[in-house]
Amino acid sequence: ATGYDGVLCAGGGDIVTHIDLTAGVADGTLPALIGLMTALVSLRVSTTFLRGTLPSELGLLTALQVLEADDTELSGTVPAALGALTALRVLDLSDCNLSGTLPLSLSRLTALRSLAVSGNDLHGDVPPLSSPHLANCRLIDPPVPTNTFGCVAGDAAATAVCAASGLPPCGGGGDRHPTTAQMYTTSAATATRGVEAPPPP
């Protein structure tokens, strides 16, 4: 423990492992220096007043298992550097002001169990989500989606995501689904009611 609410440390208080500022009064931006906290396992800043962009230095947090920054004023794009977080189990960036596309590097998150990016202004193709553990995948929230995704034509993983959502299969020759009011999910065979984040030490 430390003298700061929502911050847990190991190593006699010298190594920050968990930050939880959920539903607090945190304001300002996520600094690039957060990339120095390489032992960080969970970062929860949901429902705060954080603004600015997601720093690419988040990609240095290779021990990170939970990144929850939903319901904030964060804007800009989803950094491709997040694809380096191979231990990441939960990624929630929903209900922010993010724009652009989902980086193809997210396909490297093979430990991912829960992904939520609905409620933004994202577009483009859905990267192939290859994690065998993915149980919850929320890209678009009905009835009025703000994201407009296509899909990767001919890619088996992306085709499975579309099929599980009740969408017509991805066609060949560059066909795309321009927009939908449906929720993308993984198959019912692997769906669960939620994913438990790792507990603090």
mmCIF file of N, CA and C in Angstrom, residues 101-102 104 123-128 140 148-156 158-159 162 167-180 184:
data_model
loop_
_atom_site.group_PDB
_atom_site.id
_atom_site.type_symbol
_atom_site.label_atom_id
_atom_site.label_comp_id
_atom_site.label_asym_id
_atom_site.label_seq_id
_atom_site.Cartn_x
_atom_site.Cartn_y
_atom_site.Cartn_z
ATOM 1 N N THR A 101 -9.055 4.386 -36.605
ATOM 2 C CA THR A 101 -9.280 2.955 -36.779
ATOM 3 C C THR A 101 -8.692 2.171 -35.613
ATOM 4 N N LEU A 102 -9.122 0.924 -35.492
ATOM 5 C CA LEU A 102 -8.493 0.018 -34.536
ATOM 6 C C LEU A 102 -7.216 -0.512 -35.175
ATOM 7 N N LEU A 104 -4.144 -2.692 -36.418
ATOM 8 C CA LEU A 104 -3.981 -4.111 -36.708
ATOM 9 C C LEU A 104 -3.184 -4.818 -35.613
ATOM 10 N N HIS A 123 -13.834 3.786 -36.974
ATOM 11 C CA HIS A 123 -14.310 3.280 -38.262
ATOM 12 C C HIS A 123 -13.250 2.343 -38.825
ATOM 13 N N GLY A 124 -13.479 1.908 -40.048
ATOM 14 C CA GLY A 124 -12.496 1.063 -40.721
ATOM 15 C C GLY A 124 -12.725 -0.408 -40.460
ATOM 16 N N ASP A 125 -11.710 -1.194 -40.763
ATOM 17 C CA ASP A 125 -11.824 -2.644 -40.672
ATOM 18 C C ASP A 125 -11.595 -3.132 -39.242
ATOM 19 N N VAL A 126 -12.246 -4.225 -38.925
ATOM 20 C CA VAL A 126 -12.028 -4.889 -37.641
ATOM 21 C C VAL A 126 -10.771 -5.740 -37.769
ATOM 22 N N PRO A 127 -9.767 -5.510 -36.928
ATOM 23 C CA PRO A 127 -8.573 -6.356 -37.021
ATOM 24 C C PRO A 127 -8.894 -7.785 -36.615
ATOM 25 N N PRO A 128 -8.193 -8.759 -37.141
ATOM 26 C CA PRO A 128 -8.431 -10.144 -36.730
ATOM 27 C C PRO A 128 -8.099 -10.325 -35.253
ATOM 28 N N ILE A 140 -19.744 -2.203 -31.081
ATOM 29 C CA ILE A 140 -20.838 -1.299 -31.447
ATOM 30 C C ILE A 140 -22.000 -1.528 -30.504
ATOM 31 N N THR A 148 -18.465 2.965 -36.927
ATOM 32 C CA THR A 148 -18.884 2.336 -38.184
ATOM 33 C C THR A 148 -17.738 1.473 -38.683
ATOM 34 N N PHE A 149 -17.822 0.194 -38.379
ATOM 35 C CA PHE A 149 -16.752 -0.725 -38.743
ATOM 36 C C PHE A 149 -17.096 -1.494 -40.002
ATOM 37 N N GLY A 150 -16.070 -1.802 -40.772
ATOM 38 C CA GLY A 150 -16.160 -2.803 -41.808
ATOM 39 C C GLY A 150 -15.566 -4.070 -41.237
ATOM 40 N N CYS A 151 -15.062 -4.925 -42.084
ATOM 41 C CA CYS A 151 -14.365 -6.105 -41.586
ATOM 42 C C CYS A 151 -13.309 -6.502 -42.603
ATOM 43 N N VAL A 152 -12.438 -7.383 -42.205
ATOM 44 C CA VAL A 152 -11.349 -7.791 -43.067
ATOM 45 C C VAL A 152 -11.845 -8.909 -43.980
ATOM 46 N N ALA A 153 -12.079 -8.599 -45.216
ATOM 47 C CA ALA A 153 -12.613 -9.580 -46.149
ATOM 48 C C ALA A 153 -11.666 -10.751 -46.299
ATOM 49 N N GLY A 154 -12.229 -11.958 -46.197
ATOM 50 C CA GLY A 154 -11.429 -13.148 -46.392
ATOM 51 C C GLY A 154 -10.641 -13.585 -45.178
ATOM 52 N N ASP A 155 -10.691 -12.809 -44.084
ATOM 53 C CA ASP A 155 -9.971 -13.197 -42.884
ATOM 54 C C ASP A 155 -10.879 -14.056 -42.012
ATOM 55 N N ALA A 156 -10.417 -15.247 -41.678
ATOM 56 C CA ALA A 156 -11.278 -16.213 -40.989
ATOM 57 C C ALA A 156 -11.719 -15.711 -39.620
ATOM 58 N N ALA A 158 -11.971 -12.536 -38.492
ATOM 59 C CA ALA A 158 -12.920 -11.434 -38.609
ATOM 60 C C ALA A 158 -14.265 -11.932 -39.134
ATOM 61 N N THR A 159 -14.239 -12.906 -40.053
ATOM 62 C CA THR A 159 -15.479 -13.478 -40.562
ATOM 63 C C THR A 159 -16.274 -14.129 -39.439
ATOM 64 N N CYS A 162 -18.084 -11.488 -37.424
ATOM 65 C CA CYS A 162 -19.285 -11.025 -38.130
ATOM 66 C C CYS A 162 -20.395 -12.061 -38.068
ATOM 67 N N LEU A 167 -24.315 -10.891 -38.799
ATOM 68 C CA LEU A 167 -24.061 -10.149 -40.027
ATOM 69 C C LEU A 167 -23.843 -11.119 -41.177
ATOM 70 N N PRO A 168 -24.088 -10.684 -42.402
ATOM 71 C CA PRO A 168 -23.736 -11.541 -43.534
ATOM 72 C C PRO A 168 -22.233 -11.752 -43.548
ATOM 73 N N PRO A 169 -21.779 -12.904 -44.046
ATOM 74 C CA PRO A 169 -20.339 -13.175 -44.036
ATOM 75 C C PRO A 169 -19.572 -12.171 -44.874
ATOM 76 N N CYS A 170 -18.320 -11.948 -44.492
ATOM 77 C CA CYS A 170 -17.469 -11.041 -45.255
ATOM 78 C C CYS A 170 -17.267 -11.613 -46.649
ATOM 79 N N GLY A 171 -17.428 -10.799 -47.637
ATOM 80 C CA GLY A 171 -17.279 -11.262 -49.006
ATOM 81 C C GLY A 171 -15.858 -11.121 -49.499
ATOM 82 N N GLY A 172 -15.587 -11.715 -50.621
ATOM 83 C CA GLY A 172 -14.275 -11.562 -51.236
ATOM 84 C C GLY A 172 -14.200 -10.274 -52.025
ATOM 85 N N GLY A 173 -13.049 -10.010 -52.554
ATOM 86 C CA GLY A 173 -12.890 -8.843 -53.412
ATOM 87 C C GLY A 173 -13.008 -7.523 -52.684
ATOM 88 N N GLY A 174 -12.738 -7.505 -51.377
ATOM 89 C CA GLY A 174 -12.737 -6.238 -50.656
ATOM 90 C C GLY A 174 -14.095 -5.779 -50.184
ATOM 91 N N ASP A 175 -15.088 -6.678 -50.152
ATOM 92 C CA ASP A 175 -16.395 -6.273 -49.650
ATOM 93 C C ASP A 175 -16.290 -5.853 -48.195
ATOM 94 N N ARG A 176 -17.110 -4.894 -47.797
ATOM 95 C CA ARG A 176 -17.113 -4.404 -46.433
ATOM 96 C C ARG A 176 -18.555 -4.245 -45.955
ATOM 97 N N HIS A 177 -18.731 -4.378 -44.647
ATOM 98 C CA HIS A 177 -19.999 -3.988 -44.052
ATOM 99 C C HIS A 177 -19.873 -2.519 -43.681
ATOM 100 N N PRO A 178 -20.595 -1.606 -44.321
ATOM 101 C CA PRO A 178 -20.360 -0.189 -44.070
ATOM 102 C C PRO A 178 -20.806 0.270 -42.691
ATOM 103 N N THR A 179 -21.895 -0.251 -42.200
ATOM 104 C CA THR A 179 -22.375 0.184 -40.898
ATOM 105 C C THR A 179 -23.397 -0.816 -40.387
ATOM 106 N N THR A 180 -23.567 -0.886 -39.094
ATOM 107 C CA THR A 180 -24.545 -1.791 -38.512
ATOM 108 C C THR A 180 -24.967 -1.287 -37.160
ATOM 109 N N TYR A 184 -21.259 -6.552 -31.913
ATOM 110 C CA TYR A 184 -20.338 -7.620 -32.223
ATOM 111 C C TYR A 184 -20.042 -8.398 -30.940
#
